[in-house]
Amino acid sequence: MRSTRPSFAARRERSGRRRTFPVLTAVALASVLALTATACESGDTGAGGEATASAAAGDGKITIPDDIKDRLKEHGIDIDKWRDGAWKNWDKDDWLREAEDFVNPIIEDLWNPDRMREAEEPDQEVDDSDISGDQGVTDPEPAPVQAEAVPASYHANAPEAGKVFFDAPEGTMVCSATVVKDPAHPGKSNLVWTAGHCVHAGKSGGWYRNIAFVPSYNDAGKSAAELQDATQEEVAPYGVWWGDWVQTSDQWIEQGGATGGDGAPYDFAVIHVTPEEGSGGKSLEEMVGSALPVDFNAPAVPKIDSMTATGYPAAPPYDGQTMYQCQDKPGRLSLNTTDPTMYRIGCTMTGGSSGGGWVATGSDGKPALVSNTSIGPVTAGWLAGPRLGKEAKAVFDEVSGKFAGQ
């Protein structure tokens, strides 16, 4: 998690949005940590015609869409060096410059069991949503709610949940995420919801690299010791799905930070994914058999009896290998009077849970995703997430609309 970061939306004319409370690596800022990874800038990350590189790139072959090849050249990136593994050894200053556009070519077998197991949670600490009477209101801090392990198999109990992996200048990182419904492709969604700070560094940087989603990671709930010899199928039973487009909010890109809650009320992102290997023509939703609707007009706090947050906490005392949930009646958290009020619940999940979905009874009386983990305190007693309003819907609609005819 992170202390308070902005969300990650689609790319506007440039990348960079703020990130929310990431659940990857923990970065202490004041007393609040972001629970999710970094947020990505708003804007397009789409792929054009694909051209598969014949040269091996580190752990596998890289598939570079033609339009991304053009953008690599525009930013002065040597494509041959990129193919040969230059993505492994970033210079931070170069990364901040080169990541203005989302570039995420598929690298086969990059996310193997060992690399996924060793990924860390990102550092982070502690709407223009229209909630009548809530703007600027902060309720008393909730009592900690002990996170409970989700019974295996995860696919049977929380089929929409999974982990997001990515590379940042600081190293290999991990967040949590949720498969969500796409109205443009009923029953065949390829959309994943997470935190902005899990895809983009916010105001201090750009888009992260090698972003991929693994639904039902470690589905059997094996311990870290048991996972030492786990096969790819045991770790990723429904495959590895690479982000071929990503968007986050402009607010996250412009304001998001790893600590202090900067940009947290807008710390959300949408990833459009494609399978690393053949999926038999199935979409992500068809592969996992489920997807959650997103409610962009979720009830105000006083009307919600309980919320359930799901994620893979990775900071101590957790190890990031198993799934947990917290259920609590939400309260309100206002970081300042000009930003939307956030949801807050008692929960002991730590960094790595960032981006994980928050589910409640939506405006239509059915379970829906209404928020995602963004920030929390270093003491891990509570979590906060953005209420998804018009800004979140705009990000979602842009990604959905981009692939509507495909």
GROMACS .gro file of C-alpha atoms in nm:
model
  406
    1MET     CA    1   0.000   0.000   0.000
    2ARG     CA    2   0.097   0.354  -0.011
    3SER     CA    3   0.031   0.639   0.217
    4THR     CA    4  -0.188   0.846  -0.010
    5ARG     CA    5  -0.147   0.840  -0.384
    6PRO     CA    6  -0.354   0.946  -0.683
    7SER     CA    7  -0.512   0.705  -0.924
    8PHE     CA    8  -0.383   0.584  -1.257
    9ALA     CA    9  -0.594   0.658  -1.562
   10ALA     CA   10  -0.567   0.643  -1.935
   11ARG     CA   11  -0.306   0.845  -2.106
   12ARG     CA   12  -0.423   1.191  -2.209
   13GLU     CA   13  -0.162   1.371  -2.418
   14ARG     CA   14   0.098   1.271  -2.166
   15SER     CA   15   0.137   1.010  -1.899
   16GLY     CA   16   0.147   1.077  -1.530
   17ARG     CA   17  -0.126   1.053  -1.278
   18ARG     CA   18  -0.120   1.032  -0.914
   19ARG     CA   19  -0.143   0.709  -0.728
   20THR     CA   20  -0.337   0.604  -0.427
   21PHE     CA   21  -0.268   0.378  -0.137
   22PRO     CA   22  -0.074   0.089  -0.300
   23VAL     CA   23  -0.043  -0.256  -0.158
   24LEU     CA   24   0.299  -0.326  -0.298
   25THR     CA   25   0.603  -0.172  -0.142
   26ALA     CA   26   0.550   0.027   0.175
   27VAL     CA   27   0.677   0.385   0.175
   28ALA     CA   28   0.627   0.573   0.498
   29LEU     CA   29   0.500   0.927   0.463
   30ALA     CA   30   0.378   1.099   0.775
   31SER     CA   31   0.162   0.835   0.934
   32VAL     CA   32  -0.010   0.706   0.623
   33LEU     CA   33   0.118   0.455   0.363
   34ALA     CA   34  -0.006   0.398   0.014
   35LEU     CA   35  -0.126   0.042  -0.025
   36THR     CA   36  -0.098   0.020  -0.399
   37ALA     CA   37   0.179   0.054  -0.648
   38THR     CA   38   0.238   0.362  -0.861
   39ALA     CA   39  -0.026   0.533  -1.065
   40CYS     CA   40  -0.004   0.583  -1.436
   41GLU     CA   41  -0.070   0.892  -1.634
   42SER     CA   42  -0.388   0.946  -1.813
   43GLY     CA   43  -0.381   0.867  -2.173
   44ASP     CA   44  -0.377   0.596  -2.433
   45THR     CA   45  -0.163   0.290  -2.410
   46GLY     CA   46  -0.314   0.102  -2.697
   47ALA     CA   47  -0.137  -0.123  -2.941
   48GLY     CA   48  -0.140  -0.107  -3.315
   49GLY     CA   49  -0.041  -0.378  -3.559
   50GLU     CA   50   0.184  -0.630  -3.389
   51ALA     CA   51   0.533  -0.722  -3.505
   52THR     CA   52   0.704  -1.000  -3.312
   53ALA     CA   53   1.075  -0.948  -3.256
   54SER     CA   54   1.284  -1.244  -3.360
   55ALA     CA   55   1.557  -1.169  -3.111
   56ALA     CA   56   1.530  -1.300  -2.757
   57ALA     CA   57   1.496  -1.035  -2.486
   58GLY     CA   58   1.623  -1.158  -2.156
   59ASP     CA   59   1.364  -1.405  -2.033
   60GLY     CA   60   1.172  -1.440  -2.358
   61LYS     CA   61   1.061  -1.285  -2.682
   62ILE     CA   62   0.924  -0.934  -2.699
   63THR     CA   63   0.621  -0.847  -2.907
   64ILE     CA   64   0.636  -0.477  -2.998
   65PRO     CA   65   0.331  -0.316  -3.161
   66ASP     CA   66   0.418  -0.090  -3.453
   67ASP     CA   67   0.287   0.226  -3.289
   68ILE     CA   68   0.488   0.154  -2.975
   69LYS     CA   69   0.801   0.106  -3.187
   70ASP     CA   70   0.742   0.455  -3.323
   71ARG     CA   71   0.704   0.595  -2.974
   72LEU     CA   72   1.021   0.422  -2.856
   73LYS     CA   73   1.207   0.592  -3.140
   74GLU     CA   74   1.047   0.929  -3.058
   75HIS     CA   75   1.184   0.902  -2.704
   76GLY     CA   76   1.530   0.808  -2.822
   77ILE     CA   77   1.506   0.445  -2.709
   78ASP     CA   78   1.725   0.199  -2.901
   79ILE     CA   79   1.483  -0.080  -3.003
   80ASP     CA   80   1.760  -0.336  -3.050
   81LYS     CA   81   1.895  -0.268  -2.702
   82TRP     CA   82   1.539  -0.286  -2.565
   83ARG     CA   83   1.493  -0.628  -2.723
   84ASP     CA   84   1.826  -0.741  -2.585
   85GLY     CA   85   1.718  -0.669  -2.230
   86ALA     CA   86   1.776  -0.298  -2.175
   87TRP     CA   87   1.440  -0.285  -1.993
   88LYS     CA   88   1.611  -0.470  -1.707
   89ASN     CA   89   1.862  -0.194  -1.637
   90TRP     CA   90   1.683   0.138  -1.631
   91ASP     CA   91   1.853   0.461  -1.550
   92LYS     CA   92   1.606   0.643  -1.329
   93ASP     CA   93   1.643   0.975  -1.513
   94ASP     CA   94   1.596   0.801  -1.848
   95TRP     CA   95   1.295   0.613  -1.712
   96LEU     CA   96   1.127   0.931  -1.597
   97ARG     CA   97   1.169   1.071  -1.947
   98GLU     CA   98   1.090   0.758  -2.148
   99ALA     CA   99   0.781   0.663  -1.948
  100GLU     CA  100   0.574   0.958  -2.066
  101ASP     CA  101   0.399   0.715  -2.298
  102PHE     CA  102   0.273   0.373  -2.191
  103VAL     CA  103   0.503   0.108  -2.343
  104ASN     CA  104   0.435  -0.250  -2.240
  105PRO     CA  105   0.543  -0.510  -2.498
  106ILE     CA  106   0.481  -0.874  -2.404
  107ILE     CA  107   0.793  -1.053  -2.281
  108GLU     CA  108   0.719  -1.424  -2.281
  109ASP     CA  109   0.797  -1.609  -1.959
  110LEU     CA  110   0.913  -1.292  -1.781
  111TRP     CA  111   0.661  -1.347  -1.504
  112ASN     CA  112   0.771  -1.695  -1.398
  113PRO     CA  113   0.690  -1.838  -1.051
  114ASP     CA  114   1.017  -1.722  -0.893
  115ARG     CA  115   0.989  -1.365  -1.019
  116MET     CA  116   0.625  -1.339  -0.913
  117ARG     CA  117   0.701  -1.480  -0.568
  118GLU     CA  118   0.982  -1.231  -0.508
  119ALA     CA  119   0.792  -0.919  -0.615
  120GLU     CA  120   0.757  -0.659  -0.340
  121GLU     CA  121   0.484  -0.421  -0.243
  122PRO     CA  122   0.542  -0.059  -0.348
  123ASP     CA  123   0.596   0.222  -0.097
  124GLN     CA  124   0.309   0.456  -0.018
  125GLU     CA  125   0.131   0.622   0.274
  126VAL     CA  126  -0.147   0.805   0.404
  127ASP     CA  127  -1.395   1.298  -0.439
  128ASP     CA  128  -1.515   1.493  -0.652
  129SER     CA  129  -1.768   1.234  -0.573
  130ASP     CA  130  -2.105   1.383  -0.509
  131ILE     CA  131  -2.187   1.260  -0.158
  132SER     CA  132  -2.427   1.507  -0.007
  133GLY     CA  133  -2.310   1.624   0.333
  134ASP     CA  134  -1.982   1.425   0.320
  135GLN     CA  135  -1.747   1.677   0.160
  136GLY     CA  136  -1.477   1.769   0.411
  137VAL     CA  137  -1.609   1.523   0.670
  138THR     CA  138  -1.385   1.276   0.853
  139ASP     CA  139  -1.537   1.020   1.088
  140PRO     CA  140  -1.353   0.884   1.395
  141GLU     CA  141  -1.074   0.640   1.309
  142PRO     CA  142  -1.219   0.287   1.285
  143ALA     CA  143  -1.109   0.007   1.514
  144PRO     CA  144  -0.869  -0.237   1.342
  145VAL     CA  145  -1.040  -0.535   1.178
  146GLN     CA  146  -0.824  -0.846   1.154
  147ALA     CA  147  -0.787  -0.958   0.793
  148GLU     CA  148  -0.908  -1.314   0.735
  149ALA     CA  149  -0.749  -1.558   0.494
  150VAL     CA  150  -0.969  -1.641   0.196
  151PRO     CA  151  -1.025  -2.019   0.180
  152ALA     CA  152  -0.879  -2.203  -0.116
  153SER     CA  153  -0.954  -2.234  -0.388
  154TYR     CA  154  -0.952  -1.861  -0.445
  155HIS     CA  155  -1.129  -1.913  -0.777
  156ALA     CA  156  -1.424  -2.068  -0.597
  157ASN     CA  157  -1.446  -1.792  -0.335
  158ALA     CA  158  -1.321  -1.474  -0.505
  159PRO     CA  159  -1.285  -1.552  -0.878
  160GLU     CA  160  -1.250  -1.189  -0.987
  161ALA     CA  161  -0.947  -1.117  -0.764
  162GLY     CA  162  -0.582  -1.144  -0.861
  163LYS     CA  163  -0.241  -0.976  -0.855
  164VAL     CA  164  -0.082  -0.711  -1.074
  165PHE     CA  165   0.294  -0.738  -1.131
  166PHE     CA  166   0.515  -0.462  -1.273
  167ASP     CA  167   0.868  -0.329  -1.283
  168ALA     CA  168   0.954   0.011  -1.138
  169PRO     CA  169   1.294   0.183  -1.110
  170GLU     CA  170   1.303   0.058  -0.751
  171GLY     CA  171   1.256  -0.304  -0.854
  172THR     CA  172   0.989  -0.566  -0.916
  173MET     CA  173   0.657  -0.474  -0.754
  174VAL     CA  174   0.312  -0.620  -0.692
  175CYS     CA  175  -0.042  -0.494  -0.630
  176SER     CA  176  -0.391  -0.643  -0.618
  177ALA     CA  177  -0.667  -0.604  -0.878
  178THR     CA  178  -1.016  -0.713  -0.988
  179VAL     CA  179  -1.173  -0.839  -1.311
  180VAL     CA  180  -1.462  -0.602  -1.395
  181LYS     CA  181  -1.745  -0.617  -1.647
  182ASP     CA  182  -1.719  -0.432  -1.977
  183PRO     CA  183  -2.055  -0.309  -2.116
  184ALA     CA  184  -1.897  -0.299  -2.464
  185HIS     CA  185  -1.829  -0.674  -2.443
  186PRO     CA  186  -2.101  -0.838  -2.228
  187GLY     CA  187  -1.973  -1.161  -2.077
  188LYS     CA  188  -1.637  -1.118  -2.252
  189SER     CA  189  -1.456  -0.848  -2.058
  190ASN     CA  190  -1.078  -0.799  -2.073
  191LEU     CA  191  -1.079  -0.515  -1.818
  192VAL     CA  192  -0.902  -0.510  -1.481
  193TRP     CA  193  -0.950  -0.250  -1.206
  194THR     CA  194  -0.665  -0.147  -0.978
  195ALA     CA  195  -0.506   0.160  -0.816
  196GLY     CA  196  -0.345   0.438  -1.016
  197HIS     CA  197  -0.024   0.407  -0.819
  198CYS     CA  198   0.007   0.046  -0.939
  199VAL     CA  199   0.054   0.159  -1.298
  200HIS     CA  200   0.194   0.511  -1.284
  201ALA     CA  201   0.436   0.692  -1.054
  202GLY     CA  202   0.225   1.006  -1.031
  203LYS     CA  203   0.374   1.354  -1.029
  204SER     CA  204   0.731   1.228  -0.979
  205GLY     CA  205   0.748   0.990  -1.275
  206GLY     CA  206   0.574   0.800  -1.550
  207TRP     CA  207   0.427   0.463  -1.643
  208TYR     CA  208   0.562   0.144  -1.497
  209ARG     CA  209   0.696  -0.138  -1.713
  210ASN     CA  210   0.597  -0.499  -1.778
  211ILE     CA  211   0.251  -0.464  -1.624
  212ALA     CA  212   0.071  -0.799  -1.608
  213PHE     CA  213  -0.232  -0.944  -1.425
  214VAL     CA  214  -0.254  -1.295  -1.278
  215PRO     CA  215  -0.610  -1.395  -1.176
  216SER     CA  216  -0.644  -1.631  -0.877
  217TYR     CA  217  -0.271  -1.616  -0.809
  218ASN     CA  218  -0.170  -1.921  -0.600
  219ASP     CA  219  -0.525  -2.055  -0.628
  220ALA     CA  220  -0.459  -2.346  -0.391
  221GLY     CA  221  -0.340  -2.114  -0.114
  222LYS     CA  222   0.004  -2.273  -0.084
  223SER     CA  223   0.247  -2.136   0.173
  224ALA     CA  224   0.557  -1.945   0.069
  225ALA     CA  225   0.765  -2.256   0.140
  226GLU     CA  226   0.539  -2.473  -0.074
  227LEU     CA  227   0.557  -2.222  -0.358
  228GLN     CA  228   0.934  -2.261  -0.383
  229ASP     CA  229   0.884  -2.557  -0.617
  230ALA     CA  230   0.546  -2.457  -0.762
  231THR     CA  231   0.486  -2.483  -1.135
  232GLN     CA  232   0.364  -2.197  -1.353
  233GLU     CA  233   0.022  -2.364  -1.369
  234GLU     CA  234  -0.002  -2.376  -0.989
  235VAL     CA  235   0.095  -2.011  -0.950
  236ALA     CA  236  -0.102  -1.879  -1.248
  237PRO     CA  237  -0.377  -2.136  -1.321
  238TYR     CA  238  -0.569  -1.894  -1.546
  239GLY     CA  239  -0.265  -1.757  -1.721
  240VAL     CA  240  -0.066  -1.434  -1.729
  241TRP     CA  241  -0.249  -1.140  -1.891
  242TRP     CA  242  -0.044  -0.843  -2.012
  243GLY     CA  243  -0.172  -0.488  -2.010
  244ASP     CA  244  -0.194  -0.363  -2.369
  245TRP     CA  245  -0.363  -0.040  -2.264
  246VAL     CA  246  -0.384   0.148  -1.937
  247GLN     CA  247  -0.546   0.463  -1.810
  248THR     CA  248  -0.558   0.649  -1.482
  249SER     CA  249  -0.694   0.981  -1.370
  250ASP     CA  250  -0.537   1.310  -1.469
  251GLN     CA  251  -0.545   1.403  -1.100
  252TRP     CA  252  -0.328   1.106  -1.008
  253ILE     CA  253  -0.078   1.182  -1.283
  254GLU     CA  254  -0.059   1.548  -1.182
  255GLN     CA  255  -0.077   1.515  -0.803
  256GLY     CA  256  -0.010   1.157  -0.704
  257GLY     CA  257   0.261   1.086  -0.451
  258ALA     CA  258   0.395   0.792  -0.252
  259THR     CA  259   0.317   0.940   0.086
  260GLY     CA  260   0.085   1.190   0.250
  261GLY     CA  261  -0.219   1.089   0.054
  262ASP     CA  262  -0.151   1.313  -0.244
  263GLY     CA  263  -0.395   1.217  -0.519
  264ALA     CA  264  -0.552   0.934  -0.320
  265PRO     CA  265  -0.914   1.039  -0.387
  266TYR     CA  266  -0.838   0.978  -0.757
  267ASP     CA  267  -0.615   0.673  -0.716
  268PHE     CA  268  -0.776   0.428  -0.957
  269ALA     CA  269  -0.685   0.278  -1.294
  270VAL     CA  270  -0.822   0.051  -1.566
  271ILE     CA  271  -0.607  -0.200  -1.754
  272HIS     CA  272  -0.710  -0.369  -2.077
  273VAL     CA  273  -0.534  -0.706  -2.094
  274THR     CA  274  -0.441  -0.969  -2.350
  275PRO     CA  275  -0.316  -1.324  -2.278
  276GLU     CA  276   0.057  -1.392  -2.287
  277GLU     CA  277  -0.019  -1.726  -2.450
  278GLY     CA  278  -0.321  -1.850  -2.639
  279SER     CA  279  -0.644  -1.853  -2.441
  280GLY     CA  280  -0.839  -2.051  -2.698
  281GLY     CA  281  -1.006  -1.729  -2.805
  282LYS     CA  282  -1.152  -1.675  -2.459
  283SER     CA  283  -1.165  -1.336  -2.291
  284LEU     CA  284  -1.039  -1.285  -1.937
  285GLU     CA  285  -1.396  -1.290  -1.804
  286GLU     CA  286  -1.468  -1.616  -1.987
  287MET     CA  287  -1.142  -1.764  -1.862
  288VAL     CA  288  -1.214  -1.694  -1.495
  289GLY     CA  289  -1.589  -1.730  -1.529
  290SER     CA  290  -1.681  -1.407  -1.353
  291ALA     CA  291  -1.646  -1.027  -1.345
  292LEU     CA  292  -1.783  -0.758  -1.114
  293PRO     CA  293  -1.986  -0.457  -1.228
  294VAL     CA  294  -1.847  -0.117  -1.128
  295ASP     CA  295  -2.087   0.121  -0.952
  296PHE     CA  296  -2.005   0.484  -1.033
  297ASN     CA  297  -2.294   0.606  -0.822
  298ALA     CA  298  -2.230   0.409  -0.506
  299PRO     CA  299  -2.434   0.485  -0.194
  300ALA     CA  300  -2.317   0.742   0.058
  301VAL     CA  301  -2.141   0.607   0.367
  302PRO     CA  302  -2.444   0.622   0.601
  303LYS     CA  303  -2.637   0.395   0.363
  304ILE     CA  304  -2.372   0.118   0.348
  305ASP     CA  305  -2.392  -0.154   0.613
  306SER     CA  306  -2.066  -0.323   0.518
  307MET     CA  307  -1.786  -0.336   0.261
  308THR     CA  308  -1.548  -0.619   0.181
  309ALA     CA  309  -1.191  -0.541   0.070
  310THR     CA  310  -0.987  -0.817  -0.096
  311GLY     CA  311  -0.614  -0.830  -0.164
  312TYR     CA  312  -0.276  -0.996  -0.134
  313PRO     CA  313  -0.099  -0.806   0.150
  314ALA     CA  314   0.279  -0.836   0.111
  315ALA     CA  315   0.433  -0.624   0.385
  316PRO     CA  316   0.491  -0.791   0.728
  317PRO     CA  317   0.331  -0.977   0.890
  318TYR     CA  318   0.206  -1.100   0.550
  319ASP     CA  319   0.416  -1.239   0.265
  320GLY     CA  320   0.207  -1.153  -0.041
  321GLN     CA  321   0.147  -1.514  -0.143
  322THR     CA  322  -0.204  -1.563  -0.005
  323MET     CA  323  -0.534  -1.378  -0.037
  324TYR     CA  324  -0.706  -1.198   0.251
  325GLN     CA  325  -1.026  -1.002   0.309
  326CYS     CA  326  -1.159  -0.746   0.558
  327GLN     CA  327  -1.526  -0.668   0.615
  328ASP     CA  328  -1.638  -0.356   0.800
  329LYS     CA  329  -1.894  -0.076   0.799
  330PRO     CA  330  -1.723   0.218   0.624
  331GLY     CA  331  -1.662   0.565   0.758
  332ARG     CA  332  -1.553   0.885   0.583
  333LEU     CA  333  -1.202   1.025   0.536
  334SER     CA  334  -1.141   1.371   0.390
  335LEU     CA  335  -0.779   1.457   0.316
  336ASN     CA  336  -0.876   1.816   0.236
  337THR     CA  337  -1.193   2.010   0.179
  338THR     CA  338  -1.149   2.043  -0.198
  339ASP     CA  339  -1.109   1.674  -0.284
  340PRO     CA  340  -1.381   1.407  -0.274
  341THR     CA  341  -1.439   1.224   0.052
  342MET     CA  342  -1.294   0.872   0.062
  343TYR     CA  343  -1.430   0.551   0.212
  344ARG     CA  344  -1.240   0.415   0.515
  345ILE     CA  345  -1.263   0.079   0.690
  346GLY     CA  346  -1.082  -0.095   0.973
  347CYS     CA  347  -0.841  -0.351   0.825
  348THR     CA  348  -0.498  -0.495   0.908
  349MET     CA  349  -0.395  -0.565   0.548
  350THR     CA  350  -0.065  -0.405   0.450
  351GLY     CA  351   0.114  -0.296   0.131
  352GLY     CA  352   0.050  -0.523  -0.163
  353SER     CA  353  -0.321  -0.506  -0.106
  354SER     CA  354  -0.324  -0.178  -0.296
  355GLY     CA  355  -0.558  -0.180  -0.590
  356GLY     CA  356  -0.765  -0.464  -0.447
  357GLY     CA  357  -1.140  -0.428  -0.499
  358TRP     CA  358  -1.392  -0.307  -0.241
  359VAL     CA  359  -1.734  -0.466  -0.286
  360ALA     CA  360  -2.065  -0.347  -0.145
  361THR     CA  361  -2.431  -0.357  -0.238
  362GLY     CA  362  -2.454  -0.115  -0.526
  363SER     CA  363  -2.724   0.131  -0.625
  364ASP     CA  364  -2.915  -0.150  -0.799
  365GLY     CA  365  -2.917  -0.370  -0.487
  366LYS     CA  366  -2.654  -0.614  -0.621
  367PRO     CA  367  -2.285  -0.662  -0.527
  368ALA     CA  368  -2.060  -0.422  -0.716
  369LEU     CA  369  -1.708  -0.281  -0.703
  370VAL     CA  370  -1.735   0.063  -0.541
  371SER     CA  371  -1.371   0.139  -0.452
  372ASN     CA  372  -1.016   0.004  -0.435
  373THR     CA  373  -0.746   0.007  -0.171
  374SER     CA  374  -0.539   0.323  -0.196
  375ILE     CA  375  -0.382   0.426   0.135
  376GLY     CA  376  -0.346   0.328   0.497
  377PRO     CA  377  -0.138   0.407   0.807
  378VAL     CA  378   0.203   0.257   0.877
  379THR     CA  379   0.043   0.079   1.171
  380ALA     CA  380  -0.190  -0.104   0.929
  381GLY     CA  381  -0.507  -0.048   1.130
  382TRP     CA  382  -0.727   0.088   0.852
  383LEU     CA  383  -0.750   0.131   0.475
  384ALA     CA  384  -0.900   0.407   0.263
  385GLY     CA  385  -1.017   0.404  -0.097
  386PRO     CA  386  -1.167   0.652  -0.344
  387ARG     CA  387  -1.540   0.668  -0.403
  388LEU     CA  388  -1.580   0.605  -0.774
  389GLY     CA  389  -1.758   0.897  -0.934
  390LYS     CA  390  -1.754   1.086  -1.263
  391GLU     CA  391  -1.375   1.097  -1.293
  392ALA     CA  392  -1.350   0.721  -1.252
  393LYS     CA  393  -1.631   0.665  -1.499
  394ALA     CA  394  -1.456   0.882  -1.756
  395VAL     CA  395  -1.141   0.671  -1.729
  396PHE     CA  396  -1.340   0.348  -1.751
  397ASP     CA  397  -1.549   0.465  -2.047
  398GLU     CA  398  -1.240   0.568  -2.240
  399VAL     CA  399  -1.076   0.227  -2.207
  400SER     CA  400  -1.399   0.040  -2.276
  401GLY     CA  401  -1.476   0.260  -2.576
  402LYS     CA  402  -1.130   0.218  -2.725
  403PHE     CA  403  -1.183  -0.158  -2.763
  404ALA     CA  404  -1.557  -0.149  -2.824
  405GLY     CA  405  -1.535  -0.248  -3.188
  406GLN     CA  406  -1.272  -0.518  -3.141
   0.00000   0.00000   0.00000
